[in-house]
Coordinates of C-alpha atoms in Angstrom, one line a residue:
X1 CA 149.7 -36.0 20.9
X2 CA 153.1 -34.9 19.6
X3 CA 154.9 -37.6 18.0
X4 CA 158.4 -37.7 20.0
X5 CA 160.2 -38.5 16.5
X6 CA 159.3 -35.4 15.6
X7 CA 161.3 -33.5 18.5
X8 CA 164.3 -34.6 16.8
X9 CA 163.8 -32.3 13.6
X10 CA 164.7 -29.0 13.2
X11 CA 162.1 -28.0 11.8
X12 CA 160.1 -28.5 14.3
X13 CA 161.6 -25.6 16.3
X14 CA 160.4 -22.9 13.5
X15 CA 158.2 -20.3 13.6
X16 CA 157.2 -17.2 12.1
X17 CA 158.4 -13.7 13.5
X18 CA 156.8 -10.6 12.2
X19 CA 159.9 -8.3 12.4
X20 CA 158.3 -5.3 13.7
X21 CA 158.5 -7.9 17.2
X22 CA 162.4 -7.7 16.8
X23 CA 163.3 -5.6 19.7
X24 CA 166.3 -2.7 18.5
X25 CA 166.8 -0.9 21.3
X26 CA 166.1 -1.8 25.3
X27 CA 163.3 -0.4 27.4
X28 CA 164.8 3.1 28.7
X29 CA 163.8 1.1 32.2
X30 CA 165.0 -2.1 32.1
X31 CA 162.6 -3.7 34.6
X32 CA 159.6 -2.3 32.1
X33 CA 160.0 -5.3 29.9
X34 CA 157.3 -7.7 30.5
X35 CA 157.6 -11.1 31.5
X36 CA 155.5 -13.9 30.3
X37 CA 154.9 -16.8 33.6
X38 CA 154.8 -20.1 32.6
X39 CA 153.6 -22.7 35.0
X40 CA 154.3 -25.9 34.2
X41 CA 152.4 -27.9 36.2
X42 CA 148.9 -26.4 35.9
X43 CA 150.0 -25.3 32.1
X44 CA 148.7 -21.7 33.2
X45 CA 150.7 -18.6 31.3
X46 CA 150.2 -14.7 32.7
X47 CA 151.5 -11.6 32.3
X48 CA 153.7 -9.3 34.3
X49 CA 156.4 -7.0 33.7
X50 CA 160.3 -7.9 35.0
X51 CA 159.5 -5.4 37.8
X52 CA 157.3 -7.8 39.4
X53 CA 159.9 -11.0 39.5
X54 CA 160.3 -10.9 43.7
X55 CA 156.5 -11.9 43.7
X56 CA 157.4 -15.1 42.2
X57 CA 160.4 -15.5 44.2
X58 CA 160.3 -17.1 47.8
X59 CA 162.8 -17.2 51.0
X60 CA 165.8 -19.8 50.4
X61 CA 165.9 -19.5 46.8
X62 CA 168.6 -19.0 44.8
X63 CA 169.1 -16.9 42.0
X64 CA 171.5 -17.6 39.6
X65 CA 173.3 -15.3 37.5
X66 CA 175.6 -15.3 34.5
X67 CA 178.9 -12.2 35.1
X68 CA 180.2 -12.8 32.2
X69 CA 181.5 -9.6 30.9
X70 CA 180.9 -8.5 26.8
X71 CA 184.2 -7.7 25.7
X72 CA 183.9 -4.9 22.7
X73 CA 184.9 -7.5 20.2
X74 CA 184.2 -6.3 16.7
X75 CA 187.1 -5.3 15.0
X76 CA 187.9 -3.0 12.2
X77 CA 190.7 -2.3 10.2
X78 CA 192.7 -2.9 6.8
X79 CA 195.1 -5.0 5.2
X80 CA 198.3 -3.6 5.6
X81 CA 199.8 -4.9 2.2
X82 CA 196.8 -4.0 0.0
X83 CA 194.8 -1.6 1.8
X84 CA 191.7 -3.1 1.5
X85 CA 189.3 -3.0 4.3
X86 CA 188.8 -5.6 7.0
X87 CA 186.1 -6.6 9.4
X88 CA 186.9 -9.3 12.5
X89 CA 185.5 -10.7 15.6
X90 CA 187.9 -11.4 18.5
X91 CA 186.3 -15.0 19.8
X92 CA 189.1 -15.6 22.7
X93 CA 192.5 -15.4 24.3
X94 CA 194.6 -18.7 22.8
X95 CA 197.0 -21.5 24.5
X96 CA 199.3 -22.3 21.7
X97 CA 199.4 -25.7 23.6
X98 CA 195.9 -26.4 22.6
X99 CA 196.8 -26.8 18.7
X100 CA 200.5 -28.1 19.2
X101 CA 203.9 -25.9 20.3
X102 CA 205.1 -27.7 17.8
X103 CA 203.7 -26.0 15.1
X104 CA 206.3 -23.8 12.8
X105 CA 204.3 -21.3 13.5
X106 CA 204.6 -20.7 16.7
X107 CA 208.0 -20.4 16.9
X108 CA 208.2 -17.1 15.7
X109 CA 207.9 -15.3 19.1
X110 CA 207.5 -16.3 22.5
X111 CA 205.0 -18.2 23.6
X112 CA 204.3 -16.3 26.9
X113 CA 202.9 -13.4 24.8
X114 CA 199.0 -13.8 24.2
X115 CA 197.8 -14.7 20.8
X116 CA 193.9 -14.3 19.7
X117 CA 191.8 -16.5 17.7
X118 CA 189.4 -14.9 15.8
X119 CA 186.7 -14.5 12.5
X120 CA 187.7 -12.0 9.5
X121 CA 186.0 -11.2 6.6
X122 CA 187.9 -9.2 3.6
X123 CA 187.7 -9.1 -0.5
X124 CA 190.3 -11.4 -1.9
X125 CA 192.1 -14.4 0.1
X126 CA 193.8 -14.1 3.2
X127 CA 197.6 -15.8 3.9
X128 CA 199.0 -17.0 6.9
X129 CA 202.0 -13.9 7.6
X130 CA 199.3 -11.1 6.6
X131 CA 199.3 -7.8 8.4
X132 CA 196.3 -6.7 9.9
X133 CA 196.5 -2.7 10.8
X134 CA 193.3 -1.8 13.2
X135 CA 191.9 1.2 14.4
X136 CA 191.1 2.7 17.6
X137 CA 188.1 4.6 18.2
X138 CA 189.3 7.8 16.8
X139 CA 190.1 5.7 13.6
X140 CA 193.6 6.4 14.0
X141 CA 196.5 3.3 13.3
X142 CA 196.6 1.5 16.6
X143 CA 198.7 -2.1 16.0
X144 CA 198.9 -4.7 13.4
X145 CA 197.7 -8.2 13.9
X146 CA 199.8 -11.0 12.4
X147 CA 197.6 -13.6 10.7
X148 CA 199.5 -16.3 11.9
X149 CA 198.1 -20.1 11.5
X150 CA 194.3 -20.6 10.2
X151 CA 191.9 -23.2 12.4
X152 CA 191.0 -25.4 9.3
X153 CA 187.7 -27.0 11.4
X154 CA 185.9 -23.6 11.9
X155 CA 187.8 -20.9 9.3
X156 CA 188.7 -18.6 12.3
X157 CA 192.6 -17.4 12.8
X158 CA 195.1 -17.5 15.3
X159 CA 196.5 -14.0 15.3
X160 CA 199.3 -12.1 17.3
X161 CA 199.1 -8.6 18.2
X162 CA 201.8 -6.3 17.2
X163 CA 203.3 -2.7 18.6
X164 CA 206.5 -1.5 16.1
X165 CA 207.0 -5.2 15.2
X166 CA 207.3 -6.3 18.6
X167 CA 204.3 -8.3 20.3
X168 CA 202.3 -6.1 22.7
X169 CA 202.5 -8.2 26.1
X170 CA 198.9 -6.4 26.9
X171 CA 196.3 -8.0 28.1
X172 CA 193.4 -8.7 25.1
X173 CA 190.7 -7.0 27.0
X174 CA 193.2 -3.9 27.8
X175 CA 193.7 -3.8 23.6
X176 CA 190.2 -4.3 22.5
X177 CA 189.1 -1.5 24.8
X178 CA 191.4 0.7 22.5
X179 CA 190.4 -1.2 19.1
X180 CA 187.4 -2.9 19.5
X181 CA 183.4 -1.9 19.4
X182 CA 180.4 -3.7 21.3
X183 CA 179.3 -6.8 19.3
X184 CA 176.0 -6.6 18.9
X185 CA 173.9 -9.4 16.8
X186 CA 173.0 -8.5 13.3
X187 CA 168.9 -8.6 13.9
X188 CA 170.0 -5.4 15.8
X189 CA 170.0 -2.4 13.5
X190 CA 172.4 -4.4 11.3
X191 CA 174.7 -5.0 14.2
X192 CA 175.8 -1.5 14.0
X193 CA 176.4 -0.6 17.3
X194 CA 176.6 2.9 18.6
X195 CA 177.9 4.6 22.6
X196 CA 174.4 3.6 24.1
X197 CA 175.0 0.2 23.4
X198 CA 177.8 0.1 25.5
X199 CA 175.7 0.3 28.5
X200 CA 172.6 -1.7 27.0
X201 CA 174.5 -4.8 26.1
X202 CA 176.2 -5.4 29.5
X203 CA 174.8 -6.7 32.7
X204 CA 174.7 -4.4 35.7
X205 CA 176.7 -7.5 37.5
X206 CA 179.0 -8.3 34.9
X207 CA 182.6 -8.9 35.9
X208 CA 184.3 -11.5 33.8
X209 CA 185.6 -10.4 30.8
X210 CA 185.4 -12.8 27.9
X211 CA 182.0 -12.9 26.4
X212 CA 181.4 -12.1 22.8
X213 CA 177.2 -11.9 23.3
X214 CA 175.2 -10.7 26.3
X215 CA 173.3 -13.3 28.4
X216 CA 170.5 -11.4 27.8
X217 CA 168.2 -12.4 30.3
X218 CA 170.4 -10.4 32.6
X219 CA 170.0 -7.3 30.9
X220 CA 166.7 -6.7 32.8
X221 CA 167.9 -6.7 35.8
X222 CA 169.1 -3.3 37.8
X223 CA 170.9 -3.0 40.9
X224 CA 168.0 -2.1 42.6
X225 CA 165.8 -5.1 41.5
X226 CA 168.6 -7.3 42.5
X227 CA 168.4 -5.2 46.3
X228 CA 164.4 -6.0 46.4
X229 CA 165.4 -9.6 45.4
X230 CA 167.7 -10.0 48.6
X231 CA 165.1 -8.5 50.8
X232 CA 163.0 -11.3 49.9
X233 CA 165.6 -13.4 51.4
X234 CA 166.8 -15.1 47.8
X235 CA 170.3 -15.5 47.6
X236 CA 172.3 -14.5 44.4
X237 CA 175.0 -17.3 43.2
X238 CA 177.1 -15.9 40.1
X239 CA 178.3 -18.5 37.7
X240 CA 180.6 -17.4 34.6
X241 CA 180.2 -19.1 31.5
X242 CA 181.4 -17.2 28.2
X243 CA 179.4 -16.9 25.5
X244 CA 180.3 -17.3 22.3
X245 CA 179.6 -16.4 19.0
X246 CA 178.0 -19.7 18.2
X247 CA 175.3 -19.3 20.7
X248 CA 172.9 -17.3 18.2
X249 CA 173.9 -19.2 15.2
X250 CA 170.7 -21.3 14.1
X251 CA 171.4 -24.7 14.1
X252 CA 172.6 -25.9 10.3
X253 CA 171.8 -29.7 10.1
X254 CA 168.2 -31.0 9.9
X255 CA 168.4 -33.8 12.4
X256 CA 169.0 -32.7 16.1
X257 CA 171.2 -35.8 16.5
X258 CA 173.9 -34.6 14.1
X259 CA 173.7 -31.2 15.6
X260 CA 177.8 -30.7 17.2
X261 CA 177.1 -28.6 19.9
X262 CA 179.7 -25.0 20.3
X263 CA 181.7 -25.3 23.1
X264 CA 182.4 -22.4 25.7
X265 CA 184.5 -21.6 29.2
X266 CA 182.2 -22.5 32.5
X267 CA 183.4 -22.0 35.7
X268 CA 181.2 -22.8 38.9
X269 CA 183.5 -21.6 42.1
X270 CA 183.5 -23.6 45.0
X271 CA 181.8 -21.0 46.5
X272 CA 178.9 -20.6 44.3
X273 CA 178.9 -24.8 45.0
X274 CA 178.5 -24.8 48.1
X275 CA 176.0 -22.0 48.1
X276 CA 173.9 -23.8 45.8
X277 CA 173.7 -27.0 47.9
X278 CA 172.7 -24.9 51.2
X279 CA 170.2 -23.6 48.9
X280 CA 168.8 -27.3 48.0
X281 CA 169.2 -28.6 51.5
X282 CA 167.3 -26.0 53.0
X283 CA 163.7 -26.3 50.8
X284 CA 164.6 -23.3 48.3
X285 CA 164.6 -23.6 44.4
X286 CA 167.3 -22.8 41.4
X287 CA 166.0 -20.2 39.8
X288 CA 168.8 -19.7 36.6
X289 CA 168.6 -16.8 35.0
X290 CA 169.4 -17.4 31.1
X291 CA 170.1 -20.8 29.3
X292 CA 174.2 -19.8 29.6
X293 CA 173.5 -20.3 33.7
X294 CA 172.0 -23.4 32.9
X295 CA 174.4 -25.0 30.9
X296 CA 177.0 -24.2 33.6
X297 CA 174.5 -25.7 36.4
X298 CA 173.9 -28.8 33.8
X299 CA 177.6 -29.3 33.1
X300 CA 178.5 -29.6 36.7
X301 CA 177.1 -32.8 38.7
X302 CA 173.9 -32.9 40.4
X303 CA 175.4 -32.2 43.5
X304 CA 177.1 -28.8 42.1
X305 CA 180.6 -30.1 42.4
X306 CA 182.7 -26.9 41.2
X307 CA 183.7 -26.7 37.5
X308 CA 186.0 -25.3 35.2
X309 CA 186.3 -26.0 31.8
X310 CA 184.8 -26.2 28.1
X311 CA 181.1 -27.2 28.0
X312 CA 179.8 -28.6 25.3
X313 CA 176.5 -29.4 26.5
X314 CA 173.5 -29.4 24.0
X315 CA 170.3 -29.7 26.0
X316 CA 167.7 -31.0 23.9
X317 CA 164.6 -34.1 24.6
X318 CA 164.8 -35.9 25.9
X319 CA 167.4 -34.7 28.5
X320 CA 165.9 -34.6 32.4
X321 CA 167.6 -31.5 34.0
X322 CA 169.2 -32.1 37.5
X323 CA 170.3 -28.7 38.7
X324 CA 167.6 -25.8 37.6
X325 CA 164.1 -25.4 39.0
X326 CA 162.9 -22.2 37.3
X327 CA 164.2 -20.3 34.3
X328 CA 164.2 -17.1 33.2
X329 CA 165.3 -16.3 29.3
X330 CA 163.8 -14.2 26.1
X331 CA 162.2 -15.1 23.3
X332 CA 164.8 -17.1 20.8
X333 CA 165.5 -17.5 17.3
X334 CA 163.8 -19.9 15.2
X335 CA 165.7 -23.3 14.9
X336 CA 168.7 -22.2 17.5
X337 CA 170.1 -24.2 20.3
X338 CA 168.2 -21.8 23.0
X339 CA 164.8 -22.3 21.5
X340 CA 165.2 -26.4 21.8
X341 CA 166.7 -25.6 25.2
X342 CA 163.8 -23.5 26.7
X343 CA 161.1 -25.9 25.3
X344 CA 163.2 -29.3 26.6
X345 CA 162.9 -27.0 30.2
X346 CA 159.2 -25.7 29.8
X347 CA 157.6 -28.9 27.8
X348 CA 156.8 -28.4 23.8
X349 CA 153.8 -27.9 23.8
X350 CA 153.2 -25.4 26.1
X351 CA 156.5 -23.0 25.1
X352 CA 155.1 -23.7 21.9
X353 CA 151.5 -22.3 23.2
X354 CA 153.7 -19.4 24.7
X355 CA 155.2 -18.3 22.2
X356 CA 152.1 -17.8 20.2
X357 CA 150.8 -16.1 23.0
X358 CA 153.9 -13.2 23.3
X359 CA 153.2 -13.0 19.6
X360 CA 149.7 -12.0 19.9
X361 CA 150.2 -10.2 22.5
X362 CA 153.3 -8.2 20.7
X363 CA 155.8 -9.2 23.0
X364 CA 159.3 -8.2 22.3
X365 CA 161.8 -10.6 20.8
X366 CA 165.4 -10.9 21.1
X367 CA 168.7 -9.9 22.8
X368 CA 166.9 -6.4 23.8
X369 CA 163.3 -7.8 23.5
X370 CA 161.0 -9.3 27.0
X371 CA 161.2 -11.7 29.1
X372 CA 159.6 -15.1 30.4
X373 CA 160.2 -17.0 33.4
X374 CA 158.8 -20.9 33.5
X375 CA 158.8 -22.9 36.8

């Protein structure tokens, strides 16, 4: 038996990848993936293909989904004093309020005019009053970003963007679709994206812009997978939860317990709420698709009282999940969040089993890899 101590270590949550499994580009269908079953009461694993989820589906359930949207969020440009070349990541729309209006900095222009936090990467050091000049897609000189204040607890910046001098007023997403390329990981082709990413990493139900990585377990899906789904008579509940650049980052401390969990914007409507209870009440299951869906339906109480805020929930054992009956998710990185995640959901030992299994089997891995579903 698996001493429980152990649970807390990170290096219990290793494992060794051959990277030919590391999935670059998508199936050209996307319900062709396969999808490994995991039952966890008889402990029984098959094999399918994502094309065969209503099977496994029954009348009442609910299916939950994340519409998050995957904003093109890598950025490109150069510094405008030296010239030298620049790489970023936009992470989020700011509130000045949320690190102090009273901040010398932020007196400079008015506050009503949106400011970006983001990551940058350059030779030399950067300085708070540094000019950013980035690109569009044509790689001509599209605005300058003021380096404005730096966030000393993460290294990120708090930047304003700038037309002639004079802050934009433009929304962030209208902006980054001018200046801004899809963001996808660096286990894919480098992270070089290209125009058929653009499609790939995105949902076919995503709405919500504000996501700097896919929920990937959504990628499978297509509309008409979704239409067979309803004819079942499952009912799909969108959720929106944001997801954030520390998602995919491996976990950096050796003891779970001194793990400080990432936080991102969740929002369960009280629509979706009410939904979900009707969905209890009447016999059917949660079926969440991606660990971003469940941290929404964890976040919120057990009765699925609408939320709206931060989350900063780290699932790990021995936490006893209220909200989520099934799950749906890929195959994770070693030592990250969503690995301890899915085997808190599916038991250790037998994701653990799993996992070996998809490797034998040369399953997929990753953000554009297969699927498994565990009830």
């Amino acid at each position: 038996m698996q001493n429980p101590k152990n649970l807390d270590s990170l290096d219990h949550y290793d494992y060794t990848l051959p990277e030919r499994l590391i999935a670059s580009r998508p199936k050209e269908e996307r319900t062709d993936a396969r999808l490994l079953v995991v039952e966890r009461s008889s402990g029984t694993i098959s094999h399918c293909h994502v094309r065969d989820l209503p099977n496994f589906l029954r009348p009442n359930d609910c299916l939950v989904l994340n519409n998050t949207k995957v904003t093109p969020a890598r950025l490109r440009g150069v510094r405008t004093l030296t010239g030298g070349a620049w790489e970023g990541l936009f992470l989020e729309p700011v509130d000045v309020r949320e690190f102090g209006e009273d901040d010398a900095h932020f007196k400079k222009f008015d506050t009503r005019f949106g400011r970006w936090r983001l990551l940058g990467s350059t030779r030399g050091k950067l300085m708070p009053g540094e000019n950013i000049t980035l690109h569009d897609r044509y790689a001509r000189p599209y605005l300058r970003l003021l380096l404005e204040k730096k966030v000393r607890s993460d290294g990120s910046w708090i930047a304003i963007p700038l037309l002639d001098g004079e802050p934009t007023g433009d929304s962030c997403w209208e902006i980054l679709e001018q200046v801004g390329s899809v963001p996808i990981p660096p286990y894919i082709r480098k992270g070089n994206a290209d125009e058929q990413d653009k499609e790939n990493y995105q949902t076919v139900y995503a709405e919500e812009p504000g996501a700097v990585a896919a929920p990937t377990a959504g990628l499978h899906f297509t509309n008409d997978l979704l239409q067979r789904i309803e004819q079942r008579g499952v009912q799909k509940v969108f959720v929106t939860l944001h997801v954030g650049i520390g998602t995919f980052r491996p976990i950096s401390v050796e003891n779970l317990n001194e793990h400080h969990m990432h936080r991102e914007w969740a929002i369960l409507t009280p629509e979706s709420s009410e939904a979900l209870r009707r969905c209890r009440a009447d016999g059917g299951r949660i079926v969440a698709v991606g660990t971003t869906s469940v941290r929404v339906l964890e976040s919120a109480s057990a009765n699925f009282q609408p939320y709206s805020g931060y989350t900063e929930l780290f699932i790990r054992p021995p936490y006893q999940f209220h909200a989520v009956d099934a799950l749906m998710t890929n195959f994770h990185l070693p030592k990250s969040s969503l690995l301890v995640l899915t085997r808190t959901f599916g038991g250790d030992d037998l994701i653990q089993r799993a996992y070996r299994e998809a490797i034998e089997r040369e399953y997929r891995f990753y953000s554009y890899g297969d699927a498994m579903i565990i009830f």
